């Protein structure tokens, strides 16, 4: 495993182009585009203000930089560096900006969710979509880029509009049976739209592309409900994480629950492997403080860590949430399927230092990774069943069915990994620190051995 | 004075008599009173004086006659002569009477003492019982009190529960009302918010100073290189069509997947069915007798089995599918029942399986098994009886009592008889053995003697040959011989006495068989049948024995239950094997 040198970035804005060739990073009001393989700077663009959001177009030709405070969006072309485009939302404000799947339109959501403005880069045409709903995930494009589902709120009722992205033709418009719609997500095959209610009510609705209600699922009533929803890449499973610390898996034929994964503090499952991160602080004696450590410098503050396999039963540290506060830190907030839909990684918020990996073939717990500190982020390798995670320290952790490793990021100045992103080829991992970034190259051949 | 004395004293005597009579019902209470005047009478024997002899005589005779004794004085003779003999007799009788009275008195006293102590004891126990009663009463009241308290508690708790429930209901109502109120408020707020948004939108649109704007250097082409199309009816239709196309393709994919899955499952089903059919057909002959009631189903099944080849052709036909699933279900039921039956016969499954493999060896196996089983049974019975006998010898009084209770039971008698027979036989065996030992001893002795005699003769001959002086020790062998004879007789006597000692009959049981067995040692051939150890007639003997055991077990209550049970089990087992054999042969 190799690591690149460290580059500057701000706001953790750093993205690899969809074709995997370029790496765009934002540093204050500058946009830097590098070649992923050589890390040479290819282009450098200067925006009007500090960039708050950056995104690649689907064809990797344009980069969008949004400055929400000023209500501005600037678009840069990689092919024509002197080409520029500036969209000013004016005094109406801007809270969110995104590309349409075709890479020729920009959808801006104005302040107070007054409307969604669709700007066309081809014709300079502007169109408005009124009544967008301010919610967790109100807009979703289907994977093939054909359709857009938009959550709307009119007359205190929730609606979903399905647009054809090609010409923004409203294909379907239907009312949903939700109290307060919180989010929607297309299935990866683009045929089913999952819609879920706010956490006050456990309700997941499944709509066909043509607006028919396929099924409704509710696991329980009264207490706080859905916290996260994720489709498996095969569109076969819908995983629903909820405030009762459980993940329920629905199947795509009957839309009934086929499995339930419970996150219990005491792991008695003998088939699950529990990896516990154990930190070993280097013994700091008076002798060690001299020369050797000072010369190395950084390692003085770094601790070695390794995984130990704990035999069951294992007690997982649990933090009891404050019941008086809103949005209690409890329940499954993050769900991620591996690219082959074989594994599901979950995180339960009141066991913040633990990542659970479930086997979707056996529908059982496969591995538990107990970290020394709270898990910040985890992501599956887009090519193989390999999970990368970080906990805000100087280490990178990797899990694969073969085992678990913790890798010290060998950079100076204590690079603390806050977030990470896989390159689409699965060979490179982009590690984001507070204001730095670093690339990690997997040596896959060695890994496989 | 004499008159007066007479007047005074006879009543006293009378009193004594009356008192002695009176004292019978309650002798102890009167004893002190009655004994005192008697003594006084002895002390001052001024009853008879010279003057009142006649009166005395008449009085005494009267008294005596009243006591039922022969008169002392015959008045018929005219003379007032006393019959001395009669008097003496009378006195003797009186003394006797007195003695008897005293004895009864003593007895009575003892009795009284006993009863008084008894009374005391009873009183004590009664007081104790009373105390106990008091205690239990108190306890009872305490318990009642506790119960009452608990009931009160329960009541209060129930009330509490009721209150809590009411509270819950109330709270739920409150929550519901609040929720509805909240929803209402939210809607109101949302409407207001929407109004504000509209207003804001309007204002922003109206305001000219800072408009939304796009500033593009030059327009870029579409990603697909085409020109954008006008929105027409056509495009709308096209969109619809495309949507349905995607949906259809999705359904198509899904259907294909399902078809594949179904085909696979069907294959599995077919395979399963084939396996089941093969299994069922192989075991059919053995199960026929159990299944003759559903032979028609079997026939149906047969048909369907032949159908299976056709089914592959019309795999997706609904009828075929139904048929397949039905047949599978049927077969499965069959298999299940078969497996259950196998489970039931788990103990004999091994034999059953071996039966299925080959017929000849099975039968021989069976026979061998039966024979061995019977032998084992016989041996066990033998051991059991031995045990029994031993125990009986150890606890004969107990048995006596038991037997007296069950003396009328014929089977017990039979059993006793058998036991006795067994005992006598055992005795005989012992005797025989002893005799044999004696015989061998005697033989040894004889050989010794012969040797001695031989020696003697040799010495004698030697002596005779050497010198003609006779020897004194020539009677030595004679001595030893007599001794040995004595020994034999003694052992015989002891042996003869032994059976009488051992055969302890619990009561006079009317045993029909002769109890006394001739002391002549029985031959081994005779011994074997009685001990049920004959290997020749195995088939009949154990049966009789088990029957007997079964019957006796009905009558006997708990004498040797374990043993009987054991025997019964054994019998069951043998019957099982028999029935099994039957079924298999059919």
PDB file of N, CA, C and O in Angstrom, chain A residues 371-421:
ATOM      1  N   UNK A 371     -13.904  -0.150  16.865  1.00  0.00           N
ATOM      2  CA  UNK A 371     -12.785   0.787  16.800  1.00  0.00           C
ATOM      3  C   UNK A 371     -12.591   1.444  18.156  1.00  0.00           C
ATOM      4  O   UNK A 371     -13.459   1.388  19.032  1.00  0.00           O
ATOM      5  N   UNK A 372     -11.449   2.101  18.303  1.00  0.00           N
ATOM      6  CA  UNK A 372     -11.207   2.773  19.573  1.00  0.00           C
ATOM      7  C   UNK A 372     -11.928   4.108  19.637  1.00  0.00           C
ATOM      8  O   UNK A 372     -12.223   4.602  20.708  1.00  0.00           O
ATOM      9  N   UNK A 373     -12.218   4.677  18.473  1.00  0.00           N
ATOM     10  CA  UNK A 373     -12.980   5.928  18.491  1.00  0.00           C
ATOM     11  C   UNK A 373     -14.129   5.846  17.492  1.00  0.00           C
ATOM     12  O   UNK A 373     -14.233   4.881  16.727  1.00  0.00           O
ATOM     13  N   UNK A 374     -14.939   6.883  17.507  1.00  0.00           N
ATOM     14  CA  UNK A 374     -16.159   6.861  16.704  1.00  0.00           C
ATOM     15  C   UNK A 374     -15.840   6.810  15.213  1.00  0.00           C
ATOM     16  O   UNK A 374     -14.959   7.520  14.725  1.00  0.00           O
ATOM     17  N   UNK A 375     -16.591   5.987  14.504  1.00  0.00           N
ATOM     18  CA  UNK A 375     -16.380   5.841  13.064  1.00  0.00           C
ATOM     19  C   UNK A 375     -16.955   7.066  12.363  1.00  0.00           C
ATOM     20  O   UNK A 375     -18.102   7.451  12.582  1.00  0.00           O
ATOM     21  N   UNK A 376     -16.126   7.696  11.527  1.00  0.00           N
ATOM     22  CA  UNK A 376     -16.582   8.888  10.814  1.00  0.00           C
ATOM     23  C   UNK A 376     -17.262   8.526   9.501  1.00  0.00           C
ATOM     24  O   UNK A 376     -18.267   9.112   9.127  1.00  0.00           O
ATOM     25  N   UNK A 377     -16.635   7.597   8.812  1.00  0.00           N
ATOM     26  CA  UNK A 377     -17.067   7.352   7.449  1.00  0.00           C
ATOM     27  C   UNK A 377     -16.644   5.961   7.025  1.00  0.00           C
ATOM     28  O   UNK A 377     -15.576   5.492   7.432  1.00  0.00           O
ATOM     29  N   UNK A 378     -17.467   5.289   6.284  1.00  0.00           N
ATOM     30  CA  UNK A 378     -17.024   4.038   5.677  1.00  0.00           C
ATOM     31  C   UNK A 378     -17.604   3.920   4.276  1.00  0.00           C
ATOM     32  O   UNK A 378     -18.670   4.444   3.981  1.00  0.00           O
ATOM     33  N   UNK A 379     -16.862   3.263   3.417  1.00  0.00           N
ATOM     34  CA  UNK A 379     -17.291   3.134   2.026  1.00  0.00           C
ATOM     35  C   UNK A 379     -16.770   1.834   1.441  1.00  0.00           C
ATOM     36  O   UNK A 379     -15.642   1.411   1.740  1.00  0.00           O
ATOM     37  N   UNK A 380     -17.583   1.236   0.606  1.00  0.00           N
ATOM     38  CA  UNK A 380     -17.193  -0.016  -0.042  1.00  0.00           C
ATOM     39  C   UNK A 380     -16.379   0.270  -1.297  1.00  0.00           C
ATOM     40  O   UNK A 380     -16.655   1.231  -2.005  1.00  0.00           O
ATOM     41  N   UNK A 381     -15.429  -0.584  -1.530  1.00  0.00           N
ATOM     42  CA  UNK A 381     -14.696  -0.580  -2.782  1.00  0.00           C
ATOM     43  C   UNK A 381     -15.697  -0.812  -3.917  1.00  0.00           C
ATOM     44  O   UNK A 381     -16.499  -1.739  -3.837  1.00  0.00           O
ATOM     45  N   UNK A 382     -15.690   0.037  -4.962  1.00  0.00           N
ATOM     46  CA  UNK A 382     -16.693  -0.152  -6.026  1.00  0.00           C
ATOM     47  C   UNK A 382     -16.469  -1.403  -6.866  1.00  0.00           C
ATOM     48  O   UNK A 382     -17.313  -1.753  -7.689  1.00  0.00           O
ATOM     49  N   UNK A 383     -15.368  -2.062  -6.684  1.00  0.00           N
ATOM     50  CA  UNK A 383     -15.074  -3.237  -7.517  1.00  0.00           C
ATOM     51  C   UNK A 383     -15.125  -4.564  -6.757  1.00  0.00           C
ATOM     52  O   UNK A 383     -15.517  -5.573  -7.296  1.00  0.00           O
ATOM     53  N   UNK A 384     -14.657  -4.571  -5.537  1.00  0.00           N
ATOM     54  CA  UNK A 384     -14.580  -5.845  -4.812  1.00  0.00           C
ATOM     55  C   UNK A 384     -15.093  -5.664  -3.391  1.00  0.00           C
ATOM     56  O   UNK A 384     -15.230  -4.531  -2.921  1.00  0.00           O
ATOM     57  N   UNK A 385     -15.410  -6.755  -2.744  1.00  0.00           N
ATOM     58  CA  UNK A 385     -15.929  -6.620  -1.377  1.00  0.00           C
ATOM     59  C   UNK A 385     -14.837  -6.207  -0.396  1.00  0.00           C
ATOM     60  O   UNK A 385     -14.157  -7.045   0.181  1.00  0.00           O
ATOM     61  N   UNK A 386     -14.660  -4.914  -0.282  1.00  0.00           N
ATOM     62  CA  UNK A 386     -13.618  -4.375   0.593  1.00  0.00           C
ATOM     63  C   UNK A 386     -14.140  -3.077   1.168  1.00  0.00           C
ATOM     64  O   UNK A 386     -14.598  -2.201   0.439  1.00  0.00           O
ATOM     65  N   UNK A 387     -14.095  -3.002   2.460  1.00  0.00           N
ATOM     66  CA  UNK A 387     -14.664  -1.834   3.136  1.00  0.00           C
ATOM     67  C   UNK A 387     -13.542  -1.000   3.730  1.00  0.00           C
ATOM     68  O   UNK A 387     -12.672  -1.512   4.431  1.00  0.00           O
ATOM     69  N   UNK A 388     -13.584   0.295   3.415  1.00  0.00           N
ATOM     70  CA  UNK A 388     -12.604   1.203   3.999  1.00  0.00           C
ATOM     71  C   UNK A 388     -13.319   2.083   5.004  1.00  0.00           C
ATOM     72  O   UNK A 388     -14.438   2.529   4.748  1.00  0.00           O
ATOM     73  N   UNK A 389     -12.689   2.306   6.132  1.00  0.00           N
ATOM     74  CA  UNK A 389     -13.314   3.193   7.104  1.00  0.00           C
ATOM     75  C   UNK A 389     -12.286   4.042   7.815  1.00  0.00           C
ATOM     76  O   UNK A 389     -11.084   3.706   7.832  1.00  0.00           O
ATOM     77  N   UNK A 390     -12.753   5.137   8.357  1.00  0.00           N
ATOM     78  CA  UNK A 390     -11.860   6.025   9.092  1.00  0.00           C
ATOM     79  C   UNK A 390     -12.567   6.505  10.341  1.00  0.00           C
ATOM     80  O   UNK A 390     -13.791   6.530  10.408  1.00  0.00           O
ATOM     81  N   UNK A 391     -11.767   6.852  11.331  1.00  0.00           N
ATOM     82  CA  UNK A 391     -12.339   7.257  12.605  1.00  0.00           C
ATOM     83  C   UNK A 391     -11.807   8.615  13.043  1.00  0.00           C
ATOM     84  O   UNK A 391     -11.856   8.961  14.207  1.00  0.00           O
ATOM     85  N   UNK A 392     -11.281   9.387  12.104  1.00  0.00           N
ATOM     86  CA  UNK A 392     -10.801  10.716  12.468  1.00  0.00           C
ATOM     87  C   UNK A 392      -9.429  10.702  13.103  1.00  0.00           C
ATOM     88  O   UNK A 392      -9.003  11.697  13.676  1.00  0.00           O
ATOM     89  N   UNK A 393      -8.733   9.579  13.014  1.00  0.00           N
ATOM     90  CA  UNK A 393      -7.351   9.564  13.498  1.00  0.00           C
ATOM     91  C   UNK A 393      -6.414   9.355  12.306  1.00  0.00           C
ATOM     92  O   UNK A 393      -6.825   9.479  11.152  1.00  0.00           O
ATOM     93  N   UNK A 394      -5.197   9.023  12.582  1.00  0.00           N
ATOM     94  CA  UNK A 394      -4.210   8.955  11.502  1.00  0.00           C
ATOM     95  C   UNK A 394      -4.179   7.602  10.804  1.00  0.00           C
ATOM     96  O   UNK A 394      -3.228   7.285  10.118  1.00  0.00           O
ATOM     97  N   UNK A 395      -5.204   6.834  11.029  1.00  0.00           N
ATOM     98  CA  UNK A 395      -5.181   5.486  10.465  1.00  0.00           C
ATOM     99  C   UNK A 395      -6.330   5.257   9.495  1.00  0.00           C
ATOM    100  O   UNK A 395      -7.375   5.881   9.553  1.00  0.00           O
ATOM    101  N   UNK A 396      -6.044   4.335   8.612  1.00  0.00           N
ATOM    102  CA  UNK A 396      -7.044   3.896   7.656  1.00  0.00           C
ATOM    103  C   UNK A 396      -7.295   2.422   7.950  1.00  0.00           C
ATOM    104  O   UNK A 396      -6.361   1.666   8.194  1.00  0.00           O
ATOM    105  N   UNK A 397      -8.538   2.062   7.959  1.00  0.00           N
ATOM    106  CA  UNK A 397      -8.881   0.677   8.287  1.00  0.00           C
ATOM    107  C   UNK A 397      -9.555   0.042   7.083  1.00  0.00           C
ATOM    108  O   UNK A 397     -10.353   0.678   6.390  1.00  0.00           O
ATOM    109  N   UNK A 398      -9.208  -1.208   6.878  1.00  0.00           N
ATOM    110  CA  UNK A 398      -9.790  -1.928   5.748  1.00  0.00           C
ATOM    111  C   UNK A 398     -10.312  -3.269   6.230  1.00  0.00           C
ATOM    112  O   UNK A 398      -9.651  -3.969   7.004  1.00  0.00           O
ATOM    113  N   UNK A 399     -11.484  -3.595   5.761  1.00  0.00           N
ATOM    114  CA  UNK A 399     -12.027  -4.925   6.059  1.00  0.00           C
ATOM    115  C   UNK A 399     -12.306  -5.635   4.751  1.00  0.00           C
ATOM    116  O   UNK A 399     -12.785  -5.014   3.787  1.00  0.00           O
ATOM    117  N   UNK A 400     -11.985  -6.889   4.702  1.00  0.00           N
ATOM    118  CA  UNK A 400     -12.406  -7.725   3.587  1.00  0.00           C
ATOM    119  C   UNK A 400     -12.747  -9.084   4.196  1.00  0.00           C
ATOM    120  O   UNK A 400     -12.391  -9.350   5.347  1.00  0.00           O
ATOM    121  N   UNK A 401     -13.456  -9.947   3.483  1.00  0.00           N
ATOM    122  CA  UNK A 401     -13.803 -11.240   4.081  1.00  0.00           C
ATOM    123  C   UNK A 401     -12.597 -11.997   4.603  1.00  0.00           C
ATOM    124  O   UNK A 401     -12.719 -12.853   5.474  1.00  0.00           O
ATOM    125  N   UNK A 402     -11.427 -11.664   4.074  1.00  0.00           N
ATOM    126  CA  UNK A 402     -10.227 -12.375   4.506  1.00  0.00           C
ATOM    127  C   UNK A 402      -9.728 -11.895   5.851  1.00  0.00           C
ATOM    128  O   UNK A 402      -9.051 -12.635   6.560  1.00  0.00           O
ATOM    129  N   UNK A 403     -10.055 -10.646   6.193  1.00  0.00           N
ATOM    130  CA  UNK A 403      -9.561 -10.145   7.461  1.00  0.00           C
ATOM    131  C   UNK A 403      -9.641  -8.646   7.543  1.00  0.00           C
ATOM    132  O   UNK A 403     -10.332  -7.998   6.762  1.00  0.00           O
ATOM    133  N   UNK A 404      -8.898  -8.120   8.473  1.00  0.00           N
ATOM    134  CA  UNK A 404      -9.022  -6.718   8.822  1.00  0.00           C
ATOM    135  C   UNK A 404      -7.626  -6.143   9.043  1.00  0.00           C
ATOM    136  O   UNK A 404      -6.794  -6.785   9.664  1.00  0.00           O
ATOM    137  N   UNK A 405      -7.384  -4.965   8.507  1.00  0.00           N
ATOM    138  CA  UNK A 405      -6.081  -4.345   8.750  1.00  0.00           C
ATOM    139  C   UNK A 405      -6.256  -2.885   9.147  1.00  0.00           C
ATOM    140  O   UNK A 405      -7.238  -2.241   8.777  1.00  0.00           O
ATOM    141  N   UNK A 406      -5.305  -2.395   9.884  1.00  0.00           N
ATOM    142  CA  UNK A 406      -5.271  -0.969  10.170  1.00  0.00           C
ATOM    143  C   UNK A 406      -3.930  -0.455   9.657  1.00  0.00           C
ATOM    144  O   UNK A 406      -2.894  -1.067   9.877  1.00  0.00           O
ATOM    145  N   UNK A 407      -4.017   0.637   8.910  1.00  0.00           N
ATOM    146  CA  UNK A 407      -2.812   1.168   8.268  1.00  0.00           C
ATOM    147  C   UNK A 407      -2.583   2.587   8.754  1.00  0.00           C
ATOM    148  O   UNK A 407      -3.495   3.422   8.732  1.00  0.00           O
ATOM    149  N   UNK A 408      -1.391   2.834   9.181  1.00  0.00           N
ATOM    150  CA  UNK A 408      -1.008   4.186   9.593  1.00  0.00           C
ATOM    151  C   UNK A 408      -0.744   5.005   8.330  1.00  0.00           C
ATOM    152  O   UNK A 408      -0.017   4.557   7.439  1.00  0.00           O
ATOM    153  N   UNK A 409      -1.359   6.178   8.244  1.00  0.00           N
ATOM    154  CA  UNK A 409      -1.083   7.030   7.081  1.00  0.00           C
ATOM    155  C   UNK A 409       0.270   7.695   7.324  1.00  0.00           C
ATOM    156  O   UNK A 409       0.415   8.481   8.265  1.00  0.00           O
ATOM    157  N   UNK A 410       1.263   7.369   6.495  1.00  0.00           N
ATOM    158  CA  UNK A 410       2.639   7.800   6.828  1.00  0.00           C
ATOM    159  C   UNK A 410       2.938   9.213   6.357  1.00  0.00           C
ATOM    160  O   UNK A 410       3.825   9.439   5.542  1.00  0.00           O
ATOM    161  N   UNK A 411       2.162  10.153   6.816  1.00  0.00           N
ATOM    162  CA  UNK A 411       2.420  11.536   6.416  1.00  0.00           C
ATOM    163  C   UNK A 411       2.860  12.337   7.624  1.00  0.00           C
ATOM    164  O   UNK A 411       2.531  11.989   8.761  1.00  0.00           O
ATOM    165  N   UNK A 412       3.530  13.387   7.337  1.00  0.00           N
ATOM    166  CA  UNK A 412       4.020  14.202   8.442  1.00  0.00           C
ATOM    167  C   UNK A 412       2.949  15.180   8.897  1.00  0.00           C
ATOM    168  O   UNK A 412       2.026  15.507   8.147  1.00  0.00           O
ATOM    169  N   UNK A 413       3.052  15.563  10.124  1.00  0.00           N
ATOM    170  CA  UNK A 413       2.123  16.556  10.641  1.00  0.00           C
ATOM    171  C   UNK A 413       0.811  15.985  11.092  1.00  0.00           C
ATOM    172  O   UNK A 413      -0.153  16.697  11.294  1.00  0.00           O
ATOM    173  N   UNK A 414       0.750  14.674  11.235  1.00  0.00           N
ATOM    174  CA  UNK A 414      -0.454  14.055  11.792  1.00  0.00           C
ATOM    175  C   UNK A 414      -1.677  14.253  10.938  1.00  0.00           C
ATOM    176  O   UNK A 414      -2.594  14.994  11.276  1.00  0.00           O
ATOM    177  N   UNK A 415      -1.703  13.598   9.836  1.00  0.00           N
ATOM    178  CA  UNK A 415      -2.840  13.663   8.919  1.00  0.00           C
ATOM    179  C   UNK A 415      -3.989  12.846   9.501  1.00  0.00           C
ATOM    180  O   UNK A 415      -3.893  11.637   9.663  1.00  0.00           O
ATOM    181  N   UNK A 416      -5.045  13.541   9.817  1.00  0.00           N
ATOM    182  CA  UNK A 416      -6.181  12.842  10.430  1.00  0.00           C
ATOM    183  C   UNK A 416      -7.265  12.631   9.391  1.00  0.00           C
ATOM    184  O   UNK A 416      -7.787  13.580   8.818  1.00  0.00           O
ATOM    185  N   UNK A 417      -7.561  11.388   9.182  1.00  0.00           N
ATOM    186  CA  UNK A 417      -8.511  11.031   8.125  1.00  0.00           C
ATOM    187  C   UNK A 417      -9.938  11.287   8.617  1.00  0.00           C
ATOM    188  O   UNK A 417     -10.414  10.652   9.545  1.00  0.00           O
ATOM    189  N   UNK A 418     -10.575  12.258   7.994  1.00  0.00           N
ATOM    190  CA  UNK A 418     -11.949  12.585   8.369  1.00  0.00           C
ATOM    191  C   UNK A 418     -12.952  11.896   7.462  1.00  0.00           C
ATOM    192  O   UNK A 418     -14.058  11.589   7.884  1.00  0.00           O
ATOM    193  N   UNK A 419     -12.550  11.717   6.228  1.00  0.00           N
ATOM    194  CA  UNK A 419     -13.476  11.151   5.261  1.00  0.00           C
ATOM    195  C   UNK A 419     -12.675  10.442   4.182  1.00  0.00           C
ATOM    196  O   UNK A 419     -11.475  10.687   4.034  1.00  0.00           O
ATOM    197  N   UNK A 420     -13.321   9.582   3.464  1.00  0.00           N
ATOM    198  CA  UNK A 420     -12.598   8.894   2.394  1.00  0.00           C
ATOM    199  C   UNK A 420     -13.529   8.598   1.225  1.00  0.00           C
ATOM    200  O   UNK A 420     -14.749   8.549   1.371  1.00  0.00           O
ATOM    201  N   UNK A 421     -12.904   8.462   0.055  1.00  0.00           N
ATOM    202  CA  UNK A 421     -13.642   8.182  -1.169  1.00  0.00           C
ATOM    203  C   UNK A 421     -12.862   7.189  -1.993  1.00  0.00           C
ATOM    204  O   UNK A 421     -11.644   7.318  -2.142  1.00  0.00           O
TER     205      UNK A 421
END
